[in-house]
CSV table of C-alpha atoms and ligand atoms in Angstrom, one decimal:
chain,number,residue,atom,x,y,z
E,1,UNK,CA,73.0,91.1,123.0
E,2,UNK,CA,70.8,92.1,120.1
E,3,UNK,CA,71.8,93.5,116.8
E,4,UNK,CA,69.7,96.5,115.8
E,5,UNK,CA,67.8,96.2,112.6
E,6,UNK,CA,69.1,99.5,111.4
E,7,UNK,CA,72.8,99.5,110.6
E,8,UNK,CA,74.6,101.7,113.1
E,9,UNK,CA,76.2,104.8,111.5
E,10,UNK,CA,79.7,103.3,112.1
E,11,UNK,CA,78.8,100.4,109.8
E,12,UNK,CA,78.4,102.7,106.8
E,13,UNK,CA,81.5,103.6,104.9
E,14,UNK,CA,81.4,105.8,101.8
E,15,UNK,CA,77.6,105.0,101.5
E,16,UNK,CA,78.1,101.2,101.7
E,17,UNK,CA,76.6,99.2,104.5
E,18,UNK,CA,79.5,97.0,105.6
E,19,UNK,CA,77.1,94.6,107.3
E,20,UNK,CA,75.5,93.8,103.9
E,21,UNK,CA,78.9,93.6,102.3
E,22,UNK,CA,80.2,91.3,105.0
E,23,UNK,CA,77.2,89.1,104.3
E,24,UNK,CA,78.1,88.6,100.7
E,25,UNK,CA,81.9,88.6,100.9
E,26,UNK,CA,83.4,86.4,103.6
E,27,UNK,CA,85.4,88.1,106.3
E,28,UNK,CA,88.0,89.2,106.8
E,29,UNK,CA,88.5,91.8,104.1
E,30,UNK,CA,89.9,95.3,103.7
E,31,UNK,CA,87.5,98.1,102.6
E,32,UNK,CA,88.8,101.4,101.4
E,33,UNK,CA,86.7,104.6,100.9
E,34,UNK,CA,87.5,106.1,97.6
E,35,UNK,CA,85.8,109.3,98.8
E,36,UNK,CA,88.1,109.5,101.8
E,37,UNK,CA,91.2,109.0,99.7
E,38,UNK,CA,90.0,111.7,97.2
E,39,UNK,CA,89.4,114.1,100.1
E,40,UNK,CA,92.9,113.6,101.4
E,41,UNK,CA,94.5,114.0,98.0
E,42,UNK,CA,92.5,117.0,97.1
E,43,UNK,CA,93.0,118.6,100.5
E,44,UNK,CA,96.7,118.4,100.1
E,45,UNK,CA,96.6,119.6,96.4
E,46,UNK,CA,94.5,122.6,97.5
E,47,UNK,CA,97.1,123.4,100.2
E,48,UNK,CA,99.8,123.3,97.5
E,49,UNK,CA,97.8,125.5,95.2
E,50,UNK,CA,100.0,128.0,93.3
E,51,UNK,CA,103.2,126.0,93.9
E,52,UNK,CA,104.9,123.9,91.3
E,53,UNK,CA,104.3,120.8,93.3
E,54,UNK,CA,103.8,117.1,92.6
E,55,UNK,CA,102.4,114.4,94.8
E,56,UNK,CA,104.0,111.0,94.4
E,57,UNK,CA,102.1,108.4,96.5
E,58,UNK,CA,104.3,106.0,98.4
E,59,UNK,CA,103.1,102.8,96.8
E,60,UNK,CA,104.3,100.7,99.7
E,61,UNK,CA,101.6,102.1,101.9
E,62,UNK,CA,98.9,100.6,99.8
E,63,UNK,CA,99.9,98.9,96.6
E,64,UNK,CA,96.6,97.7,95.3
E,65,UNK,CA,96.3,98.6,91.7
E,66,UNK,CA,92.7,99.8,92.2
E,67,UNK,CA,94.0,102.3,94.7
E,68,UNK,CA,96.9,103.3,92.5
E,69,UNK,CA,94.4,103.7,89.6
E,70,UNK,CA,92.4,106.1,91.8
E,71,UNK,CA,95.6,108.1,92.5
E,72,UNK,CA,96.5,108.2,88.8
E,73,UNK,CA,93.0,109.7,88.1
E,74,UNK,CA,93.7,112.4,90.7
E,75,UNK,CA,97.0,113.4,89.0
E,76,UNK,CA,99.1,111.7,91.7
E,77,UNK,CA,102.3,110.0,90.7
E,78,UNK,CA,104.2,107.2,92.5
E,79,UNK,CA,107.1,106.9,94.8
E,80,UNK,CA,108.3,103.3,94.3
E,81,UNK,CA,110.9,101.2,96.2
E,82,UNK,CA,111.1,98.1,94.0
E,83,UNK,CA,110.7,96.8,90.4
E,84,UNK,CA,107.5,95.2,91.7
E,85,UNK,CA,106.1,98.5,92.6
E,86,UNK,CA,107.2,100.0,89.3
E,87,UNK,CA,105.2,97.2,87.6
E,88,UNK,CA,102.1,97.8,89.7
E,89,UNK,CA,102.2,101.6,89.2
E,90,UNK,CA,102.5,101.1,85.4
E,91,UNK,CA,99.7,98.5,85.4
E,92,UNK,CA,97.5,101.0,87.3
E,93,UNK,CA,98.0,103.7,84.7
E,94,UNK,CA,100.6,105.9,86.4
E,95,UNK,CA,102.9,107.5,83.8
E,96,UNK,CA,106.5,106.6,84.1
E,97,UNK,CA,107.3,110.3,83.9
E,98,UNK,CA,105.4,110.7,87.3
E,99,UNK,CA,107.5,108.1,89.1
E,100,UNK,CA,110.3,108.5,91.5
E,101,UNK,CA,112.4,105.6,92.8
E,102,UNK,CA,113.6,105.5,96.4
E,103,UNK,CA,115.3,102.8,98.6
E,104,UNK,CA,118.7,101.8,99.8
E,105,UNK,CA,118.9,98.5,98.1
E,106,UNK,CA,118.0,99.1,94.4
E,107,UNK,CA,119.5,96.2,92.4
E,108,UNK,CA,121.1,96.5,89.0
E,109,UNK,CA,118.1,94.8,87.4
E,110,UNK,CA,115.7,97.2,89.1
E,111,UNK,CA,117.7,100.3,88.1
E,112,UNK,CA,117.8,98.9,84.5
E,113,UNK,CA,114.0,98.3,84.5
E,114,UNK,CA,113.3,101.8,85.8
E,115,UNK,CA,115.6,103.4,83.2
E,116,UNK,CA,114.0,101.4,80.5
E,117,UNK,CA,110.5,102.5,81.7
E,118,UNK,CA,111.7,106.1,81.6
E,119,UNK,CA,110.9,107.1,85.2
E,120,UNK,CA,111.3,110.7,86.2
E,121,UNK,CA,113.8,110.5,89.0
E,122,UNK,CA,116.1,108.2,91.0
E,123,UNK,CA,116.4,109.1,94.7
E,124,UNK,CA,120.0,107.9,95.3
E,125,UNK,CA,121.0,106.8,98.8
E,126,UNK,CA,124.7,105.8,98.5
E,127,UNK,CA,127.9,106.5,96.4
E,128,UNK,CA,127.8,102.9,95.3
E,129,UNK,CA,124.3,103.3,93.9
E,130,UNK,CA,125.4,106.5,92.1
E,131,UNK,CA,128.2,104.5,90.5
E,132,UNK,CA,125.9,101.7,89.5
E,133,UNK,CA,123.3,104.1,88.0
E,134,UNK,CA,126.2,105.8,86.0
E,135,UNK,CA,127.3,102.4,84.7
E,136,UNK,CA,123.9,101.2,83.7
E,137,UNK,CA,122.8,104.6,82.2
E,138,UNK,CA,126.1,104.7,80.2
E,139,UNK,CA,125.5,101.2,78.9
E,140,UNK,CA,122.2,102.3,77.6
E,141,UNK,CA,123.5,105.6,76.2
E,142,UNK,CA,121.0,107.6,78.3
E,143,UNK,CA,121.3,110.3,81.0
E,144,UNK,CA,119.4,109.5,84.2
E,145,UNK,CA,117.9,112.3,86.4
E,146,UNK,CA,118.7,111.8,90.1
E,147,UNK,CA,118.2,113.4,93.5
E,148,UNK,CA,120.6,112.9,96.4
E,149,UNK,CA,118.7,111.6,99.5
E,150,UNK,CA,120.2,113.6,102.3
E,151,UNK,CA,120.0,112.5,105.8
E,152,UNK,CA,119.2,115.8,107.7
E,153,UNK,CA,119.9,114.2,111.1
E,154,UNK,CA,116.6,115.2,112.8
E,155,UNK,CA,114.7,113.2,115.2
E,156,UNK,CA,111.2,112.7,113.9
E,157,UNK,CA,110.0,111.7,117.4
E,158,UNK,CA,108.0,108.8,116.0
E,159,UNK,CA,108.4,105.1,116.7
E,160,UNK,CA,112.0,104.0,116.4
E,161,UNK,CA,111.2,101.4,113.7
E,162,UNK,CA,109.7,104.1,111.4
E,163,UNK,CA,112.3,106.9,112.1
E,164,UNK,CA,114.6,107.3,109.1
E,165,UNK,CA,116.2,110.8,109.3
E,166,UNK,CA,118.8,110.3,112.1
E,167,UNK,CA,122.5,110.1,111.3
E,168,UNK,CA,122.5,106.5,112.6
E,169,UNK,CA,119.7,105.3,110.2
E,170,UNK,CA,120.6,103.4,107.0
E,171,UNK,CA,118.9,106.0,104.8
E,172,UNK,CA,120.5,108.6,102.6
E,173,UNK,CA,123.9,110.3,102.9
E,174,UNK,CA,124.9,113.2,105.2
E,175,UNK,CA,125.2,116.7,103.8
E,176,UNK,CA,129.0,116.6,103.7
E,177,UNK,CA,129.0,113.5,101.5
E,178,UNK,CA,126.2,115.0,99.3
E,179,UNK,CA,128.4,118.1,98.8
E,180,UNK,CA,131.2,115.8,97.5
E,181,UNK,CA,128.8,114.2,95.0
E,182,UNK,CA,127.9,117.6,93.5
E,183,UNK,CA,131.6,118.6,93.4
E,184,UNK,CA,132.4,115.5,91.5
E,185,UNK,CA,129.3,115.3,89.3
E,186,UNK,CA,131.5,115.5,86.3
E,187,UNK,CA,132.7,111.9,87.0
E,188,UNK,CA,129.2,110.6,86.4
E,189,UNK,CA,128.2,112.1,83.0
E,190,UNK,CA,125.3,109.8,82.6
E,191,UNK,CA,123.7,110.9,85.9
E,192,UNK,CA,122.2,114.4,86.0
E,193,UNK,CA,122.3,115.3,89.7
E,194,UNK,CA,119.5,117.8,89.7
E,195,UNK,CA,117.5,117.0,92.8
E,196,UNK,CA,117.5,116.9,96.6
E,197,UNK,CA,115.5,114.4,98.6
E,198,UNK,CA,114.8,113.9,102.3
E,199,UNK,CA,112.4,111.6,104.1
E,200,UNK,CA,112.7,111.6,107.9
E,201,UNK,CA,110.3,109.0,109.0
E,202,UNK,CA,106.6,108.1,109.2
E,203,UNK,CA,103.6,108.8,111.4
E,204,UNK,CA,105.0,112.2,112.3
E,205,UNK,CA,102.5,114.3,114.4
E,206,UNK,CA,104.7,117.3,115.2
E,207,UNK,CA,105.6,120.1,112.8
E,208,UNK,CA,109.0,120.8,114.4
E,209,UNK,CA,111.0,117.9,112.9
E,210,UNK,CA,109.6,118.7,109.4
E,211,UNK,CA,110.6,122.4,109.9
E,212,UNK,CA,114.1,121.4,110.9
E,213,UNK,CA,114.5,119.0,108.0
E,214,UNK,CA,113.1,121.4,105.4
E,215,UNK,CA,115.3,124.2,106.7
E,216,UNK,CA,118.4,122.0,106.4
E,217,UNK,CA,117.5,120.9,102.9
E,218,UNK,CA,116.7,124.5,101.9
E,219,UNK,CA,120.0,125.8,103.3
E,220,UNK,CA,121.9,123.1,101.4
E,221,UNK,CA,120.0,124.0,98.2
E,222,UNK,CA,121.1,127.7,98.6
E,223,UNK,CA,124.7,126.6,99.1
E,224,UNK,CA,124.5,124.5,96.0
E,225,UNK,CA,123.0,127.3,94.0
E,226,UNK,CA,125.8,129.6,95.1
E,227,UNK,CA,128.2,127.0,93.9
E,228,UNK,CA,126.5,127.0,90.5
E,229,UNK,CA,124.6,123.7,90.7
E,230,UNK,CA,121.1,123.7,89.2
E,231,UNK,CA,118.6,121.9,91.3
E,232,UNK,CA,115.2,121.4,89.6
E,233,UNK,CA,113.4,119.4,92.3
E,234,UNK,CA,113.3,119.2,96.0
E,235,UNK,CA,111.5,116.1,97.3
E,236,UNK,CA,110.5,116.3,101.0
E,237,UNK,CA,109.4,112.7,101.3
E,238,UNK,CA,106.3,111.5,103.2
E,239,UNK,CA,105.8,111.1,106.9
E,240,UNK,CA,102.6,113.1,107.6
E,241,UNK,CA,100.9,111.3,110.5
E,242,UNK,CA,97.3,110.2,110.8
E,243,UNK,CA,94.8,109.6,113.6
E,244,UNK,CA,94.8,106.0,114.7
E,245,UNK,CA,93.3,106.8,118.1
E,246,UNK,CA,90.3,109.1,118.1
E,247,UNK,CA,90.7,112.0,120.5
E,248,UNK,CA,94.4,111.2,121.1
E,249,UNK,CA,96.4,111.6,117.8
E,250,UNK,CA,96.4,115.1,116.4
E,251,UNK,CA,97.6,115.0,112.8
E,252,UNK,CA,99.4,118.1,111.4
E,253,UNK,CA,97.1,120.3,109.3
E,254,UNK,CA,98.3,120.1,105.7
E,255,UNK,CA,98.0,123.9,105.4
E,256,UNK,CA,100.5,124.3,108.3
E,257,UNK,CA,102.9,121.8,106.7
E,258,UNK,CA,102.7,123.6,103.3
E,259,UNK,CA,103.1,127.0,105.0
E,260,UNK,CA,106.6,125.7,106.1
E,261,UNK,CA,107.4,124.8,102.5
E,262,UNK,CA,106.2,128.2,101.3
E,263,UNK,CA,108.3,129.9,103.9
E,264,UNK,CA,111.5,127.9,103.6
E,265,UNK,CA,111.5,127.5,99.9
E,266,UNK,CA,109.9,130.8,98.9
E,267,UNK,CA,112.7,131.5,96.4
E,268,UNK,CA,113.0,128.0,95.0
E,269,UNK,CA,112.2,128.0,91.3
E,270,UNK,CA,112.0,124.3,90.7
E,271,UNK,CA,109.4,121.6,91.5
E,272,UNK,CA,108.5,120.5,95.1
E,273,UNK,CA,107.7,116.9,95.4
E,274,UNK,CA,105.9,115.2,98.3
E,275,UNK,CA,105.7,111.4,98.8
E,276,UNK,CA,102.8,110.9,101.2
E,277,UNK,CA,101.8,107.3,101.8
E,278,UNK,CA,100.0,106.8,105.1
E,279,UNK,CA,98.4,110.3,105.1
E,280,UNK,CA,96.5,109.6,101.9
E,281,UNK,CA,95.1,106.2,102.7
E,282,UNK,CA,95.3,105.1,106.3
E,283,UNK,CA,92.1,106.6,107.6
E,284,UNK,CA,90.2,105.6,104.5
E,285,UNK,CA,90.5,101.9,105.2
E,286,UNK,CA,89.0,99.4,107.6
E,287,UNK,CA,89.7,95.8,108.2
E,288,UNK,CA,86.3,94.1,108.4
E,289,UNK,CA,86.4,91.0,110.5
E,290,UNK,CA,84.1,88.9,112.7
E,291,UNK,CA,84.3,87.5,116.2
E,292,UNK,CA,85.0,83.8,116.0
E,293,UNK,CA,84.5,83.3,119.7
E,294,UNK,CA,84.9,84.9,123.1
E,295,UNK,CA,87.3,82.9,125.2
E,296,UNK,CA,87.2,83.4,128.9
E,297,UNK,CA,90.8,83.1,130.3
E,298,UNK,CA,92.0,83.6,133.8
E,299,UNK,CA,91.2,87.2,134.6
E,300,UNK,CA,91.0,88.1,130.9
E,301,UNK,CA,88.4,87.8,128.2
E,302,UNK,CA,89.8,87.2,124.7
E,303,UNK,CA,87.9,88.3,121.6
E,304,UNK,CA,89.2,86.0,119.0
E,305,UNK,CA,88.7,87.5,115.5
E,306,UNK,CA,88.9,85.9,112.1
E,307,UNK,CA,91.6,88.4,111.1
E,308,UNK,CA,95.1,88.0,112.4
E,309,UNK,CA,98.6,89.5,112.4
E,310,UNK,CA,99.4,88.2,109.0
E,311,UNK,CA,96.5,90.4,107.7
E,312,UNK,CA,97.4,93.5,109.7
E,313,UNK,CA,100.9,93.5,111.1
E,314,UNK,CA,101.1,96.9,112.6
E,315,UNK,CA,100.1,96.1,116.2
E,316,UNK,CA,102.5,93.1,116.3
E,317,UNK,CA,105.3,95.0,114.6
E,318,UNK,CA,105.1,98.5,116.1
E,319,UNK,CA,102.8,98.0,119.1
E,320,UNK,CA,100.5,100.2,117.0
E,321,UNK,CA,97.1,101.3,118.3
E,322,UNK,CA,94.1,100.9,116.0
E,323,UNK,CA,90.6,102.0,117.0
E,324,UNK,CA,88.2,99.0,117.1
E,325,UNK,CA,84.5,99.3,116.5
E,326,UNK,CA,82.0,96.6,117.2
E,327,UNK,CA,79.0,96.9,114.8
E,328,UNK,CA,76.0,96.5,117.0
E,329,UNK,CA,73.5,98.1,119.3
E,330,UNK,CA,74.9,101.0,121.2
E,331,UNK,CA,73.1,99.9,124.3
E,332,UNK,CA,75.2,96.8,124.9
E,333,UNK,CA,77.1,96.9,128.2
E,334,UNK,CA,80.8,97.5,128.0
E,335,UNK,CA,83.4,95.0,128.7
E,336,UNK,CA,87.2,94.7,128.6
E,337,UNK,CA,88.8,92.4,126.1
E,338,UNK,CA,92.2,91.4,124.7
E,339,UNK,CA,91.5,91.4,121.0
E,340,UNK,CA,93.5,88.6,119.3
E,341,UNK,CA,93.7,86.7,116.0
E,342,UNK,CA,93.9,82.9,115.5
E,343,UNK,CA,97.7,82.9,114.6
E,344,UNK,CA,99.9,80.8,116.8
E,345,UNK,CA,101.9,83.7,118.3
E,346,UNK,CA,101.4,85.8,121.4
E,347,UNK,CA,102.2,88.8,119.3
E,348,UNK,CA,99.0,88.1,117.3
E,349,UNK,CA,97.2,90.7,119.5
E,350,UNK,CA,95.4,93.7,118.0
E,351,UNK,CA,94.7,95.3,121.4
E,352,UNK,CA,95.0,94.6,125.1
E,353,UNK,CA,92.5,95.7,127.7
E,354,UNK,CA,90.3,97.3,125.2
E,355,UNK,CA,86.8,98.4,126.4
E,356,UNK,CA,84.2,97.4,123.9
E,357,UNK,CA,80.5,96.7,123.8
E,358,UNK,CA,80.0,93.1,124.9
E,359,UNK,CA,80.5,90.8,121.9
E,360,UNK,CA,79.3,87.3,120.8
E,361,UNK,CA,80.5,85.0,118.1
E,362,UNK,CA,79.5,86.3,114.7
E,363,UNK,CA,79.6,90.0,115.6
E,364,UNK,CA,81.2,92.2,113.0
E,365,UNK,CA,84.2,94.2,114.1
E,366,UNK,CA,85.9,97.0,112.2
E,367,UNK,CA,89.5,97.8,112.8
E,368,UNK,CA,90.1,101.4,111.8
E,369,UNK,CA,93.1,103.1,110.2
E,370,UNK,CA,93.8,100.1,108.2
E,371,UNK,CA,94.2,101.6,104.7
E,372,UNK,CA,98.0,102.0,104.9
E,373,UNK,CA,100.6,99.4,105.7
E,374,UNK,CA,97.8,96.9,106.1
E,375,UNK,CA,97.2,94.7,103.0
E,376,UNK,CA,100.5,95.8,101.6
E,377,UNK,CA,102.4,94.2,104.5
E,378,UNK,CA,100.2,91.1,104.8
E,379,UNK,CA,101.6,87.6,104.5
E,380,UNK,CA,100.5,84.0,104.2
E,381,UNK,CA,101.8,83.2,107.7
E,382,UNK,CA,99.9,80.2,109.2
E,383,UNK,CA,98.9,79.4,105.6
E,384,UNK,CA,96.1,82.0,105.7
E,385,UNK,CA,95.3,83.2,102.2
E,386,UNK,CA,95.8,86.9,101.4
E,387,UNK,CA,92.5,88.6,102.0
E,388,UNK,CA,90.2,90.4,99.6
E,389,UNK,CA,90.3,94.2,99.2
E,390,UNK,CA,87.3,96.2,98.2
E,391,UNK,CA,87.0,99.8,97.0
E,392,UNK,CA,83.9,101.7,98.1
E,393,UNK,CA,82.6,104.8,96.3
E,394,UNK,CA,79.4,106.7,97.1
E,395,UNK,CA,77.2,103.7,97.8
E,396,UNK,CA,78.9,101.3,95.3
E,397,UNK,CA,81.7,98.8,95.8
E,398,UNK,CA,84.2,97.0,93.6
E,399,UNK,CA,86.4,94.1,94.6
E,400,UNK,CA,89.9,95.2,93.8
E,401,UNK,CA,91.6,92.0,95.0
E,402,UNK,CA,89.8,88.7,95.3
E,403,UNK,CA,90.7,86.6,98.3
E,404,UNK,CA,93.6,84.3,97.4
E,405,UNK,CA,92.6,80.6,97.0
E,406,UNK,CA,94.5,77.7,98.5
E,407,UNK,CA,95.6,76.7,95.0
E,408,UNK,CA,97.0,80.2,94.4
E,409,UNK,CA,98.6,80.2,97.8
E,410,UNK,CA,100.8,77.2,96.8
E,411,UNK,CA,100.9,77.8,93.1
E,412,UNK,CA,104.7,78.3,93.0
E,413,UNK,CA,105.5,75.4,95.3
E,414,UNK,CA,106.3,71.9,94.0
E,415,UNK,CA,107.2,68.5,95.3
E,416,UNK,CA,110.9,67.7,94.9
E,417,UNK,CA,110.4,65.3,92.1
E,418,UNK,CA,113.1,66.7,89.8
E,419,UNK,CA,116.5,67.1,91.4
E,420,UNK,CA,119.3,69.0,89.8
E,421,UNK,CA,122.9,69.7,90.6
E,422,UNK,CA,124.2,73.3,90.8
D,501,PLP,C1,107.9,105.0,103.3
D,501,PLP,C2,108.3,106.2,102.5
D,501,PLP,C3,107.4,107.2,102.2
D,501,PLP,C4,106.0,107.3,102.8
D,501,PLP,O1,105.9,107.4,104.1
D,501,PLP,P1,104.5,107.7,104.8
D,501,PLP,O2,104.9,107.9,106.2
D,501,PLP,O3,103.7,106.6,104.6
D,501,PLP,O4,104.0,109.0,104.2
D,501,PLP,C5,107.9,108.3,101.5
D,501,PLP,N1,109.1,108.3,101.0
D,501,PLP,C6,110.0,107.3,101.2
D,501,PLP,C7,111.4,107.4,100.7
D,501,PLP,C8,109.6,106.2,102.0
D,501,PLP,O5,110.5,105.3,102.3
């Protein structure tokens, strides 16, 4: 195999030659195209043109502060699910007034931190949480603005582990219960219940589940309006799917999605909120890794990469497909590989039976669709330091997270020299 002298087109991302970058930074690392993220944000913003709409990026999809800072500059707020994400969003320059707080397990400390920061809205998921927010807001002498997360009981027809809108899922409350919350709103004077929220799942590639969910939320809003309740925001969550497999996954056109909002909510006079995560960043990112070795097994050839399941969990967790590109001469013969990482788990497999140009140790490999739920889900399993993240923009790059050092990896650990009694 020979590597061509000219970088192949697939090795250029946002004007940056990833081969040159990989020669100066050690692999593996994540690279994100700022241009691609901007294009997604602005495409969605254009589709929403004329509506009173706000994008709140789901921070859990990619929580790097460099990425969040880019979002802030584009006028995008944040959908957070923890105090840690609140902290990150604020560090990155996202205004508290552009932050919504979702999640079934908000703790008292997290609610207090979000109230003190002055976030825009709490997306409440249980009666217990409503009571807790009332208590904490009362204690501070403030009134919190909150939306009820309703579970519209629709099947998003996505992977079971990322479906959230069925009656049996842990998220939100059913419309009957939500009705009761509004009827009894007077019992929680420190919570202004003025929003509806729904998020039915992730990586959704069909419009129908969104149409059903939006129609149910819209019908509930009309019912509340008739009953005299003022709703000033309807938040339809995230979930827009992306293309992980070229020629196979067909994402929803944002204009078609927004057309449903325009139709179902044509008479809604408040603000529409969307919480896209994956859609804004997944396809903008690649995991840049190298072949450590090619191992010939019985009837199988294994491509052993220097990236592993701790760096990108999606294949191990969801059996997710990611397109894989080998950066080299297009004339190399094709071969079938199981693409694996060095971690001591059979699940540490990025792909099985994948046909790729024949590889040798040292070849650069790009795992696509890695900008969402990649670095943000990574771990130190097998004591592998968290990897670097790099933002690329029109031929330039900036390291937005340095690779963790061994010392940083064990910084909070200590030998048991001082024993105490509880
Ligand atoms: C995860 C999540 C999102 C983002 O989902 P994507 O599929 O990445 O768009 C939005 N809202 C809530 C409440 C979430 O839990």
